Amino acid sequence: MSNLYCTTARNDLSGSQNSDAVHRRSAQIMNLMHRQERRSVHDLTRRIDLEATSRQSMTTHLSQAGRSYSAKAAHFRARNDLWAARAEEAVRWRQACSKERLERCSSAVELKDRKYDDLMHWHQRVLVDTPAQLLEHRSALLASSIKSSRAEVDRHHKLRLG
């Protein structure tokens, strides 16, 4: 039986009851569609609000992390400056002692020169070259770590936020 035939037959029976049924059904469908639209709008607004909250939280976190990093960097910079000053003072003291001994014992000039040169070579090797190499190595590791962290964060961002 075709739909047109059913509709015509149904309309022919009793117009008022069928009309009311059609209007009721139409109202139900409209009500369902309206509720579904409200649910969809509510879900999308909730997601947008969550995204905004997440971004605000991330902004707060990043600014706080930046302040924390700056504070830590300043602390370690001050400590390193103090240690550098102490190391420089120690080098100056050692040099003064070396010169004083050299003046006191002029007959052992060659021995003292050799000790002084050894001390300077040690100073260069231990206090200058080694920390510089370690600093370069640490910087390379840090750069690698930051690069991999950024890549992971970017991958996660693309995965979660598209």
CSV table of C-alpha atoms in Angstrom, one decimal:
chain,number,residue,atom,x,y,z
A,1,MET,CA,0.0,0.0,0.0
A,2,SER,CA,1.5,3.3,-1.0
A,3,ASN,CA,1.9,6.2,1.5
A,4,LEU,CA,-0.3,8.4,-0.6
A,5,TYR,CA,-3.1,5.9,-0.5
A,6,CYS,CA,-2.7,5.4,3.3
A,7,THR,CA,-2.7,9.1,3.9
A,8,THR,CA,-5.8,9.6,1.7
A,9,ALA,CA,-7.6,6.7,3.3
A,10,ARG,CA,-6.8,8.0,6.7
A,11,ASN,CA,-7.9,11.5,6.0
A,12,ASP,CA,-11.2,10.2,4.6
A,13,LEU,CA,-12.2,8.4,7.7
A,14,SER,CA,-12.7,11.1,10.3
A,15,GLY,CA,-10.9,14.3,9.6
A,16,SER,CA,-11.0,15.8,13.0
A,17,GLN,CA,-9.4,13.0,14.9
A,18,ASN,CA,-6.7,12.3,12.3
A,19,SER,CA,-5.9,16.0,12.2
A,20,ASP,CA,-5.5,16.1,15.9
A,21,ALA,CA,-3.3,13.0,15.8
A,22,VAL,CA,-1.2,14.6,13.1
A,23,HIS,CA,-0.8,17.8,15.0
A,24,ARG,CA,0.0,15.9,18.2
A,25,ARG,CA,2.6,13.9,16.4
A,26,SER,CA,4.0,17.0,14.8
A,27,ALA,CA,4.2,18.7,18.2
A,28,GLN,CA,6.0,15.7,19.7
A,29,ILE,CA,8.5,15.6,16.9
A,30,MET,CA,9.1,19.4,17.2
A,31,ASN,CA,9.4,19.0,21.0
A,32,LEU,CA,12.0,16.2,20.5
A,33,MET,CA,13.9,18.2,17.9
A,34,HIS,CA,13.8,21.3,20.2
A,35,ARG,CA,15.1,19.3,23.2
A,36,GLN,CA,17.8,17.7,21.0
A,37,GLU,CA,18.9,21.1,19.8
A,38,ARG,CA,19.0,22.4,23.3
A,39,ARG,CA,21.1,19.4,24.4
A,40,SER,CA,23.5,19.9,21.5
A,41,VAL,CA,23.8,23.7,22.2
A,42,HIS,CA,24.4,22.9,25.9
A,43,ASP,CA,27.0,20.3,25.1
A,44,LEU,CA,28.9,22.6,22.7
A,45,THR,CA,28.8,25.6,25.1
A,46,ARG,CA,30.0,23.3,27.9
A,47,ARG,CA,32.9,22.1,25.7
A,48,ILE,CA,33.7,25.7,24.7
A,49,ASP,CA,33.7,26.7,28.4
A,50,LEU,CA,36.0,23.7,29.2
A,51,GLU,CA,38.4,24.8,26.5
A,52,ALA,CA,38.4,28.4,27.8
A,53,THR,CA,39.0,27.2,31.3
A,54,SER,CA,41.8,24.9,30.1
A,55,ARG,CA,43.4,27.7,28.2
A,56,GLN,CA,43.2,30.1,31.1
A,57,SER,CA,44.6,27.4,33.4
A,58,MET,CA,47.5,26.8,30.9
A,59,THR,CA,48.2,30.5,30.7
A,60,THR,CA,48.3,30.8,34.5
A,61,HIS,CA,50.5,27.7,34.7
A,62,LEU,CA,52.9,29.0,32.1
A,63,SER,CA,53.2,32.4,33.7
A,64,GLN,CA,53.8,30.9,37.1
A,65,ALA,CA,56.3,28.4,35.6
A,66,GLY,CA,58.1,31.4,34.0
A,67,ARG,CA,58.2,33.2,37.2
A,68,SER,CA,59.5,30.1,39.0
A,69,TYR,CA,62.1,29.5,36.4
A,70,SER,CA,63.3,33.1,36.6
A,71,ALA,CA,63.5,32.9,40.4
A,72,LYS,CA,65.4,29.7,40.2
A,73,ALA,CA,67.7,31.0,37.5
A,74,ALA,CA,68.4,34.2,39.6
A,75,HIS,CA,69.1,32.0,42.7
A,76,PHE,CA,71.6,29.8,40.8
A,77,ARG,CA,73.1,32.7,39.0
A,78,ALA,CA,73.7,34.5,42.3
A,79,ARG,CA,75.2,31.3,43.8
A,80,ASN,CA,77.4,30.7,40.8
A,81,ASP,CA,78.6,34.3,40.9
A,82,LEU,CA,79.5,33.8,44.6
A,83,TRP,CA,81.3,30.6,43.8
A,84,ALA,CA,83.1,32.3,40.8
A,85,ALA,CA,84.2,35.1,43.1
A,86,ARG,CA,85.5,32.7,45.7
A,87,ALA,CA,87.3,30.7,43.0
A,88,GLU,CA,88.8,33.9,41.6
A,89,GLU,CA,89.9,34.9,45.0
A,90,ALA,CA,91.4,31.5,45.6
A,91,VAL,CA,93.3,31.8,42.3
A,92,ARG,CA,94.6,35.2,43.3
A,93,TRP,CA,95.6,33.9,46.7
A,94,ARG,CA,97.4,30.9,45.2
A,95,GLN,CA,99.2,33.2,42.7
A,96,ALA,CA,100.2,35.5,45.6
A,97,CYS,CA,101.5,32.6,47.6
A,98,SER,CA,103.4,31.4,44.5
A,99,LYS,CA,105.0,34.8,43.9
A,100,GLU,CA,105.9,35.2,47.6
A,101,ARG,CA,107.6,31.8,47.6
A,102,LEU,CA,109.4,32.7,44.4
A,103,GLU,CA,110.8,35.9,46.0
A,104,ARG,CA,111.8,34.1,49.2
A,105,CYS,CA,113.6,31.3,47.4
A,106,SER,CA,115.3,32.9,44.4
A,107,SER,CA,117.6,29.9,44.0
A,108,ALA,CA,114.6,27.7,43.2
A,109,VAL,CA,113.1,29.9,40.5
A,110,GLU,CA,112.9,27.2,38.0
A,111,LEU,CA,111.1,24.8,40.4
A,112,LYS,CA,108.7,27.5,41.4
A,113,ASP,CA,108.0,28.4,37.8
A,114,ARG,CA,107.3,24.8,37.0
A,115,LYS,CA,104.9,24.6,39.9
A,116,TYR,CA,103.1,27.7,38.9
A,117,ASP,CA,102.8,26.5,35.3
A,118,ASP,CA,101.5,23.2,36.6
A,119,LEU,CA,99.0,25.0,38.7
A,120,MET,CA,97.8,27.1,35.8
A,121,HIS,CA,97.5,24.1,33.5
A,122,TRP,CA,95.5,22.3,36.2
A,123,HIS,CA,93.4,25.4,36.7
A,124,GLN,CA,92.7,25.7,33.0
A,125,ARG,CA,92.1,21.9,32.7
A,126,VAL,CA,90.0,21.5,35.8
A,127,LEU,CA,88.4,24.8,36.5
A,128,VAL,CA,87.9,26.2,33.0
A,129,ASP,CA,87.9,23.5,30.3
A,130,THR,CA,86.1,20.8,32.2
A,131,PRO,CA,83.2,23.0,33.4
A,132,ALA,CA,83.0,24.5,29.9
A,133,GLN,CA,82.7,21.0,28.4
A,134,LEU,CA,80.2,19.9,31.0
A,135,LEU,CA,78.2,23.1,30.3
A,136,GLU,CA,78.2,22.4,26.6
A,137,HIS,CA,77.1,18.8,27.2
A,138,ARG,CA,74.4,20.0,29.7
A,139,SER,CA,73.2,22.6,27.2
A,140,ALA,CA,73.0,20.0,24.4
A,141,LEU,CA,71.0,17.6,26.7
A,142,LEU,CA,68.7,20.4,27.8
A,143,ALA,CA,68.1,21.5,24.2
A,144,SER,CA,67.4,17.9,23.3
A,145,SER,CA,65.0,17.5,26.2
A,146,ILE,CA,63.2,20.7,25.4
A,147,LYS,CA,62.9,19.7,21.8
A,148,SER,CA,61.4,16.3,22.6
A,149,SER,CA,59.1,17.8,25.3
A,150,ARG,CA,57.9,20.4,22.8
A,151,ALA,CA,57.3,17.7,20.2
A,152,GLU,CA,55.3,15.6,22.7
A,153,VAL,CA,53.3,18.7,23.8
A,154,ASP,CA,52.6,19.6,20.1
A,155,ARG,CA,51.6,16.0,19.3
A,156,HIS,CA,49.3,15.9,22.3
A,157,HIS,CA,47.8,19.3,21.5
A,158,LYS,CA,47.1,18.2,17.9
A,159,LEU,CA,45.6,15.0,19.2
A,160,ARG,CA,43.4,16.6,21.8
A,161,LEU,CA,42.5,20.0,20.2
A,162,GLY,CA,43.0,19.3,16.5
